Coordinates of C-alpha atoms in Angstrom, one line a residue:
M1 CA 0.0 0.0 0.0
A2 CA 1.6 3.3 -1.2
K3 CA 0.5 5.4 1.8
H4 CA 3.3 8.0 1.4
N5 CA 3.0 10.8 -1.1
T6 CA 6.0 12.4 -2.8
V7 CA 6.6 15.7 -4.4
V8 CA 9.8 15.1 -6.5
R9 CA 11.7 18.0 -8.0
H10 CA 13.0 17.1 -11.5
L11 CA 14.8 19.3 -14.1
V12 CA 12.4 20.5 -16.7
G13 CA 12.2 17.9 -19.5
Y14 CA 13.6 15.0 -17.5
D15 CA 11.6 11.8 -17.6
A16 CA 12.8 9.9 -14.6
P17 CA 12.7 6.1 -14.7
Q18 CA 10.3 4.0 -12.6
I19 CA 11.6 3.3 -9.1
P20 CA 11.5 -0.4 -8.3
N21 CA 8.4 -1.3 -6.2
S22 CA 10.0 -4.6 -4.9
M23 CA 13.0 -5.2 -2.7
C24 CA 16.3 -4.3 -4.4
G25 CA 19.9 -3.7 -3.8
P26 CA 21.7 -0.3 -3.5
D27 CA 22.8 -0.6 -7.1
A28 CA 19.2 0.4 -8.0
L29 CA 19.7 3.7 -6.4
A30 CA 23.1 4.1 -8.2
E31 CA 21.4 3.5 -11.5
L32 CA 18.8 6.1 -10.9
L33 CA 21.6 8.7 -10.3
V34 CA 23.5 7.5 -13.4
H35 CA 20.4 7.8 -15.5
A36 CA 19.9 11.4 -14.4
R37 CA 23.5 12.4 -15.1
K38 CA 23.4 10.9 -18.5
W39 CA 20.3 12.9 -19.4
R40 CA 22.0 16.1 -18.2
K41 CA 24.9 15.4 -20.4
E42 CA 22.7 14.9 -23.4
A43 CA 20.6 17.9 -22.6
F44 CA 23.3 20.4 -21.6
G45 CA 26.6 19.0 -22.9
E46 CA 29.7 18.1 -21.0
D47 CA 30.7 21.8 -20.6
G48 CA 27.3 23.2 -19.8
G49 CA 24.9 22.6 -17.0
A50 CA 25.8 18.9 -16.7
G51 CA 29.5 19.5 -16.3
D52 CA 28.8 22.0 -13.5
A53 CA 26.2 20.0 -11.8
A54 CA 27.8 16.5 -11.8
A55 CA 30.3 15.4 -9.3
K56 CA 33.8 14.7 -10.6
L57 CA 33.2 11.0 -10.7
T58 CA 32.8 8.6 -13.5
D59 CA 29.6 6.6 -13.7
D60 CA 31.5 3.5 -12.5
G61 CA 33.0 5.6 -9.7
L62 CA 29.5 6.7 -8.6
R63 CA 28.4 3.1 -8.6
K64 CA 31.4 2.1 -6.5
L65 CA 30.8 4.9 -4.0
I66 CA 27.2 3.8 -3.5
S67 CA 28.2 0.2 -3.0
L68 CA 31.0 1.2 -0.6
T69 CA 28.6 3.4 1.4
F70 CA 26.1 0.6 1.7
Y71 CA 28.6 -2.1 2.9
T72 CA 30.4 0.3 5.3
S73 CA 27.0 1.2 6.9
L74 CA 26.6 -2.5 7.9
L75 CA 29.9 -2.7 9.8
P76 CA 29.3 -2.3 13.6
E77 CA 31.9 -0.9 16.0
E78 CA 31.3 -2.0 19.6
G79 CA 27.6 -2.5 18.9
R80 CA 27.1 0.8 17.2
Y81 CA 26.8 1.5 13.5
P82 CA 28.5 4.4 11.7
R83 CA 26.7 7.7 10.8
F84 CA 28.6 9.9 8.5
K85 CA 28.5 12.0 5.4
L86 CA 30.5 12.0 2.1
V87 CA 30.8 14.8 -0.4
C88 CA 32.3 15.1 -3.9
R89 CA 33.0 18.4 -5.5
R90 CA 34.9 20.0 -8.4
G91 CA 38.1 21.9 -7.3
R92 CA 39.0 23.5 -4.1
S93 CA 36.5 25.2 -1.8
E94 CA 36.4 27.6 1.1
Q95 CA 34.4 24.9 2.8
T96 CA 37.4 22.6 3.0
V97 CA 38.6 22.2 6.6
A98 CA 41.7 20.2 5.8
R99 CA 43.4 18.1 3.1
F100 CA 45.5 15.1 3.9
D101 CA 47.4 12.3 2.1
P102 CA 44.9 10.4 0.0
V103 CA 43.5 7.2 1.6
S104 CA 42.5 4.5 -0.8
L105 CA 38.9 3.7 0.1
S106 CA 37.7 0.2 1.0
E107 CA 34.9 -0.8 3.4
S108 CA 37.4 -1.1 6.3
Q109 CA 39.2 2.2 5.5
L110 CA 36.0 4.1 5.2
H111 CA 34.7 2.6 8.4
R112 CA 38.0 3.7 10.1
L113 CA 37.6 7.3 8.9
A114 CA 33.8 7.6 9.5
P115 CA 34.1 8.7 13.2
A116 CA 35.8 11.9 12.1
C117 CA 32.5 13.0 10.6
T118 CA 30.0 11.7 13.1
R119 CA 28.7 15.2 13.8
P120 CA 26.2 16.6 11.3
D121 CA 28.3 19.6 10.3
C122 CA 31.2 17.8 8.6
A123 CA 31.8 15.3 5.8
L124 CA 34.6 13.2 4.2
L125 CA 35.8 14.5 0.9
V126 CA 35.9 11.8 -1.8
T127 CA 37.8 11.9 -5.0
E128 CA 38.5 9.4 -7.8
G129 CA 41.9 8.4 -9.3
E130 CA 43.1 5.9 -11.8
S131 CA 43.2 3.2 -9.2
G132 CA 39.8 3.9 -7.5
L133 CA 38.2 6.1 -4.9
F134 CA 40.1 8.1 -2.3
C135 CA 39.4 10.2 0.7
D136 CA 41.8 13.2 0.9
G137 CA 40.1 15.7 3.1
V138 CA 37.3 16.9 5.4
E139 CA 34.6 19.5 4.5
R140 CA 32.2 21.7 6.4
V141 CA 28.6 21.1 5.7
G142 CA 27.2 23.1 8.6
G143 CA 26.6 26.8 9.3
L144 CA 30.3 27.7 8.9
A145 CA 29.9 26.8 5.2
Y146 CA 28.4 30.3 4.8
S147 CA 29.7 33.7 5.5
V148 CA 27.7 36.3 7.6
Q149 CA 27.5 39.8 6.2
P150 CA 26.0 42.1 8.8
G151 CA 23.3 44.3 7.4
R152 CA 21.5 42.0 4.9
I153 CA 18.7 39.4 5.1
G154 CA 19.5 36.2 3.4
V155 CA 21.9 33.4 3.0
L156 CA 25.2 34.1 1.3
A157 CA 27.1 31.1 0.1
E158 CA 30.9 31.2 0.3
G159 CA 31.9 29.0 -2.6
R160 CA 29.5 26.4 -4.0
A161 CA 27.7 23.5 -2.5
A162 CA 29.0 19.9 -3.1
E163 CA 27.9 18.3 -6.4
L164 CA 27.2 15.0 -4.7
L165 CA 26.2 14.4 -1.1
V166 CA 25.8 11.0 0.6
E167 CA 24.4 10.8 4.1
V168 CA 24.5 7.6 6.2
F169 CA 21.9 7.2 8.9
G170 CA 22.3 3.6 10.0
P171 CA 22.8 0.1 8.8
G172 CA 21.6 -0.1 5.2
H173 CA 20.1 3.3 5.4
F174 CA 21.5 6.2 3.4
R175 CA 20.6 9.0 1.1
A176 CA 22.3 10.3 -2.0
T177 CA 21.7 13.5 -4.0
E178 CA 23.4 14.8 -7.2
V179 CA 21.3 17.8 -8.2
Y180 CA 17.7 16.6 -8.1
P181 CA 16.1 14.4 -7.3
G182 CA 17.7 12.8 -4.3
Y183 CA 17.1 9.2 -3.3
E184 CA 16.9 7.2 -0.1
Y185 CA 17.8 3.5 0.3
K186 CA 16.3 1.9 3.4
A187 CA 15.3 -1.7 4.3
G188 CA 15.9 -2.9 0.8
K189 CA 13.7 -0.2 -0.9
V190 CA 14.5 2.9 -2.9
R191 CA 12.4 6.1 -2.6
A192 CA 12.7 9.5 -4.2
L193 CA 13.0 12.3 -1.6
T194 CA 10.5 15.1 -1.1
G195 CA 11.8 18.5 0.2
F196 CA 10.4 19.4 3.6
D197 CA 8.8 22.5 2.1
A198 CA 7.4 20.8 -1.0
P199 CA 4.0 19.4 0.2
P200 CA 1.1 21.7 -0.5
A201 CA 0.4 22.3 3.2
A202 CA 4.0 23.3 3.8
K203 CA 3.9 25.7 0.8
S204 CA 0.8 27.3 2.2
L205 CA 2.4 27.7 5.6
V206 CA 5.5 29.4 4.3
K207 CA 3.5 31.6 2.0
A208 CA 1.2 32.7 4.8
V209 CA 4.1 33.5 7.2
Q210 CA 5.9 35.3 4.4
G211 CA 2.8 37.4 3.6
R212 CA 2.4 38.5 7.3
I213 CA 6.0 39.6 7.5
L214 CA 5.8 41.6 4.3
K215 CA 2.6 43.2 5.5
S216 CA 4.3 44.1 8.8
L217 CA 7.1 45.7 6.8
D218 CA 4.5 47.8 5.0
K219 CA 5.6 46.6 1.6
S220 CA 3.6 47.5 -1.5
D221 CA 2.4 44.8 -3.9
E222 CA 5.2 45.6 -6.3
E223 CA 7.9 45.4 -3.5
R224 CA 6.4 42.0 -2.4
N225 CA 7.4 40.6 -5.8
S226 CA 10.9 41.9 -5.5
G227 CA 14.1 40.7 -3.9
I228 CA 12.9 41.5 -0.4
S229 CA 10.1 38.9 -0.8
I230 CA 12.7 36.2 -1.7
D231 CA 14.8 37.2 1.3
V232 CA 11.9 36.9 3.6
Q233 CA 10.9 33.5 2.2
T234 CA 14.5 32.3 2.6
A235 CA 14.4 33.4 6.2
V236 CA 11.2 31.6 6.9
L237 CA 12.4 28.4 5.2
Y238 CA 15.7 28.5 7.1
V239 CA 14.1 28.8 10.5
L240 CA 11.8 25.9 9.8
A241 CA 14.7 23.8 8.4
R242 CA 16.9 24.7 11.4
M243 CA 14.2 23.6 13.9
L244 CA 13.5 20.4 12.1
R245 CA 17.2 19.6 11.5
A246 CA 18.0 19.9 15.2
A247 CA 15.2 17.5 16.0
V248 CA 16.2 15.0 13.4
E249 CA 19.8 15.0 14.4
A250 CA 18.9 14.4 18.0
R251 CA 17.5 11.0 17.2
H252 CA 15.0 11.2 20.0
G253 CA 11.8 11.4 18.0
G254 CA 9.1 14.0 18.3
A255 CA 6.3 15.9 16.6
F256 CA 5.5 19.5 15.7
V257 CA 1.7 20.1 15.4
L258 CA 0.6 23.2 13.5
L259 CA -3.0 24.1 14.2
P260 CA -5.5 24.8 11.4
P261 CA -5.5 28.4 10.1
G262 CA -7.3 30.8 12.6
V263 CA -7.3 28.3 15.5
T264 CA -5.6 29.5 18.6
K265 CA -6.8 27.0 21.2
P266 CA -5.1 23.6 21.1
E267 CA -7.9 22.0 23.2
S268 CA -10.3 22.7 20.3
C269 CA -8.3 20.0 18.4
K270 CA -8.2 17.6 21.3
L271 CA -4.7 18.5 22.3
R272 CA -3.9 18.6 26.0
V273 CA -0.8 20.8 26.4
L274 CA 1.1 19.8 29.6
H275 CA 3.6 22.7 29.4
R276 CA 2.2 26.0 28.1
T277 CA 4.6 28.6 26.9
T278 CA 4.4 32.4 26.7
D279 CA 6.4 34.9 24.7
L280 CA 7.8 32.2 22.4
H281 CA 6.7 33.2 18.9
L282 CA 8.9 32.4 15.9
G283 CA 6.7 34.4 13.6
R284 CA 7.1 37.5 15.7
D285 CA 10.8 36.9 15.9
L286 CA 11.0 36.7 12.1
E287 CA 9.0 40.0 11.8
E288 CA 11.3 41.7 14.3
H289 CA 14.4 40.4 12.6
C290 CA 13.3 41.6 9.2
A291 CA 12.2 45.0 10.5
A292 CA 15.6 45.4 12.2
C293 CA 17.3 44.5 8.9
Q294 CA 15.2 47.1 7.1
D295 CA 16.2 49.7 9.6
A296 CA 19.9 48.9 9.5
D297 CA 21.5 51.9 7.9
G298 CA 25.2 51.1 8.3
R299 CA 25.6 52.6 11.8
R300 CA 27.1 50.3 14.4
S301 CA 24.1 50.6 16.7
S302 CA 21.5 49.6 14.0
I303 CA 23.6 46.7 12.8
A304 CA 24.1 45.5 16.4
T305 CA 20.3 45.6 16.9
A306 CA 19.8 43.6 13.8
E307 CA 22.4 41.0 14.8
Q308 CA 20.8 40.7 18.2
S309 CA 17.4 40.0 16.6
R310 CA 19.1 37.3 14.4
A311 CA 20.7 35.6 17.4
K312 CA 17.3 35.7 19.3
L313 CA 15.5 34.2 16.3
L314 CA 18.0 31.3 15.8
T315 CA 18.3 30.6 19.5
N316 CA 14.5 30.4 19.8
A317 CA 14.3 28.1 16.8
D318 CA 16.7 25.7 18.5
M319 CA 14.7 25.9 21.7
V320 CA 11.5 24.8 19.9
A321 CA 13.5 21.9 18.5
N322 CA 14.6 21.0 22.0
F323 CA 11.0 21.0 23.3
S324 CA 10.2 18.2 20.8
M325 CA 12.5 15.9 22.8
V326 CA 10.1 16.0 25.7
D327 CA 7.5 13.3 25.5
G328 CA 4.5 14.6 23.6
C329 CA 4.0 17.2 20.8
V330 CA 5.1 20.8 20.3
V331 CA 2.1 22.8 19.4
L332 CA 2.3 25.9 17.2
G333 CA -0.1 28.2 15.3
Q334 CA 0.1 28.8 11.6
D335 CA 1.7 32.1 12.5
L336 CA 4.5 30.1 14.3
R337 CA 3.4 31.1 17.7
V338 CA 4.4 28.3 20.1
F339 CA 1.5 27.4 22.5
G340 CA 3.4 24.7 24.4
F341 CA 5.0 21.3 24.4
G342 CA 4.6 17.9 25.9
A343 CA 1.1 17.9 24.4
K344 CA -1.0 14.7 24.3
I345 CA -3.3 13.9 21.4
E346 CA -6.7 12.8 22.7
V347 CA -8.5 12.0 19.5
T348 CA -10.3 8.7 19.7
S349 CA -10.2 6.0 17.1
K350 CA -13.9 6.4 16.4
A351 CA -13.5 10.2 15.8
A352 CA -10.7 9.4 13.4
S353 CA -12.6 6.7 11.5
D354 CA -15.6 9.0 11.2
G355 CA -13.4 11.7 9.8
L356 CA -11.2 12.1 6.7
K357 CA -9.6 9.2 4.8
F358 CA -6.0 9.1 3.9
T359 CA -5.3 9.1 0.2
N360 CA -2.5 8.7 -2.3
V361 CA -2.5 11.8 -4.5
E362 CA -0.9 10.2 -7.5
S363 CA -3.0 7.1 -7.7
G364 CA -6.1 8.5 -6.2
E365 CA -6.4 5.4 -3.9
V366 CA -8.3 6.1 -0.7
F367 CA -7.3 3.9 2.2
E368 CA -9.5 2.1 4.6
N369 CA -8.7 3.3 8.1
H370 CA -7.9 -0.1 9.7
E371 CA -5.6 -1.2 7.0
F372 CA -3.9 2.3 6.8
M373 CA -3.2 2.4 10.5
K374 CA -1.8 -1.1 10.5
A375 CA 0.6 -0.2 7.7
L376 CA 1.5 3.1 9.2
G377 CA 3.7 2.1 12.1
G378 CA 4.1 3.2 15.7
T379 CA 1.9 5.0 18.3
R380 CA 3.3 8.5 17.5
H381 CA 2.4 8.2 13.8
Q382 CA -1.0 6.7 14.5
S383 CA -1.9 9.4 17.0
V384 CA -0.9 12.1 14.5
A385 CA -2.8 10.4 11.7
R386 CA -6.0 10.4 13.9
L387 CA -5.5 14.1 14.7
C388 CA -5.4 15.0 11.0
Q389 CA -8.4 12.9 10.2
A390 CA -10.5 14.5 12.9
H391 CA -9.4 18.1 12.3
P392 CA -9.1 19.4 8.8
G393 CA -6.3 21.9 8.3
V394 CA -3.9 20.4 10.8
M395 CA -0.4 19.7 9.7
V396 CA 2.2 17.8 11.7
Y397 CA 5.9 17.2 11.1
T398 CA 6.9 13.9 12.8
V399 CA 10.5 12.8 13.6
S400 CA 11.3 9.1 14.2
Q401 CA 14.1 7.9 16.4
D402 CA 15.9 6.7 13.3
G403 CA 15.9 10.2 11.8
D404 CA 12.9 9.9 9.4
L405 CA 11.0 13.1 8.8
K406 CA 7.4 13.0 7.6
L407 CA 4.6 15.5 7.1
F408 CA 0.9 14.6 7.9
S409 CA -1.8 17.0 6.8
S410 CA -5.4 17.3 5.9
D411 CA -7.8 19.6 4.0
A412 CA -11.5 19.6 3.6
K413 CA -11.5 16.4 1.5
H414 CA -8.7 14.1 2.6
A415 CA -5.7 13.4 4.8
Y416 CA -2.2 12.9 3.5
V417 CA 1.2 11.7 4.6
Y418 CA 4.4 12.8 2.8
G419 CA 7.8 11.3 3.2
P420 CA 10.6 10.7 3.6
L421 CA 11.3 14.4 3.7
D422 CA 14.7 15.9 2.8
L423 CA 16.2 18.8 4.7
P424 CA 19.0 21.1 3.4
T425 CA 22.2 19.7 4.9
I426 CA 24.5 22.6 4.2
D427 CA 23.1 25.2 6.5
G428 CA 23.0 28.9 5.9
E429 CA 22.5 31.5 8.5
V430 CA 19.7 34.0 8.6
I431 CA 21.6 37.2 8.5
V432 CA 20.9 41.0 8.6
T433 CA 21.9 43.5 6.0

């Protein structure tokens, strides 16, 4: 039963091959990446978009890297399995931390090097030579990969992002992205990745928050279509991504419930909030930050005010992520006001079964409630699913202990679940200009 929906980003004109429905090996993922890069070469030429986008690996080198990643992920060390990242890029980068003598990569050598990149903000740099694959450096893939320029809103990349990124989450569980789409291999299955902001409910949320901020800045309709609008949207997306990334990397599990538009009382959606919060409002923090950026005129005092608002915004986003590690849900409004955490979902099975049905958008299949819940998984996901069924307009990001991120949502007609969701790995910082 294909209960999960996907929103896959492809380059215009690219007809992606069918992803295997049955159990398969990691070579199936490698072939999907090779298929996409071959199309880019035909569409753009070696020296055009394809040459810039593809990692400096041969097709066989890419296949070997995926195989090496898979088998290394299966090697335990004192009962623990490695978690690490690999990057490939063209040329040198400001994001490189250190270069060292090339190490010829085998499963044992990669397993030996992997602990150097256990933390989420660094990765091993992989290159290809005549005799195979090598690791010859370490790269930043965290916030330090970007420069901060006081006085501007936005994310300023210093250098360019890696052409190929591979993330290992556990035994036989990894993701690989070379341009778009990215793919995940887990439990013998391949799935195309959906961006955390791609589902319709997420798009609506970002657009609504963006609109409120632009209105608070007293921007005209013409200005709302200009660069400031893009800057504000980037800031909103970054704050959400930062919050979700912190929760995913913690591997504790959790859920972020966003109430339907206009709803300000969690109890109206059968949510019992154990720890209510006051004065924690990420939407207001974003407004204050963008206003401070707008008022920054080059003077030290105005830039300091803007930087203080930036620090407050990012610190509060991290705090909301931390609240998700307390048993229960974090509850927010559609304006990103935080109502509390440790919330219990008290929607009964009957209320859910009498409510909306989950559906697959692509196939149009509508799932019977009993079968859907049985296929869905654990208590957290089932509780969240019931909440969406009983209360149209709710959306919930769920984080599993193994790092899976999903989005549950509902509208007036149906309920939906999207996943696995992909988060930007190379962080930027929301900055003031």
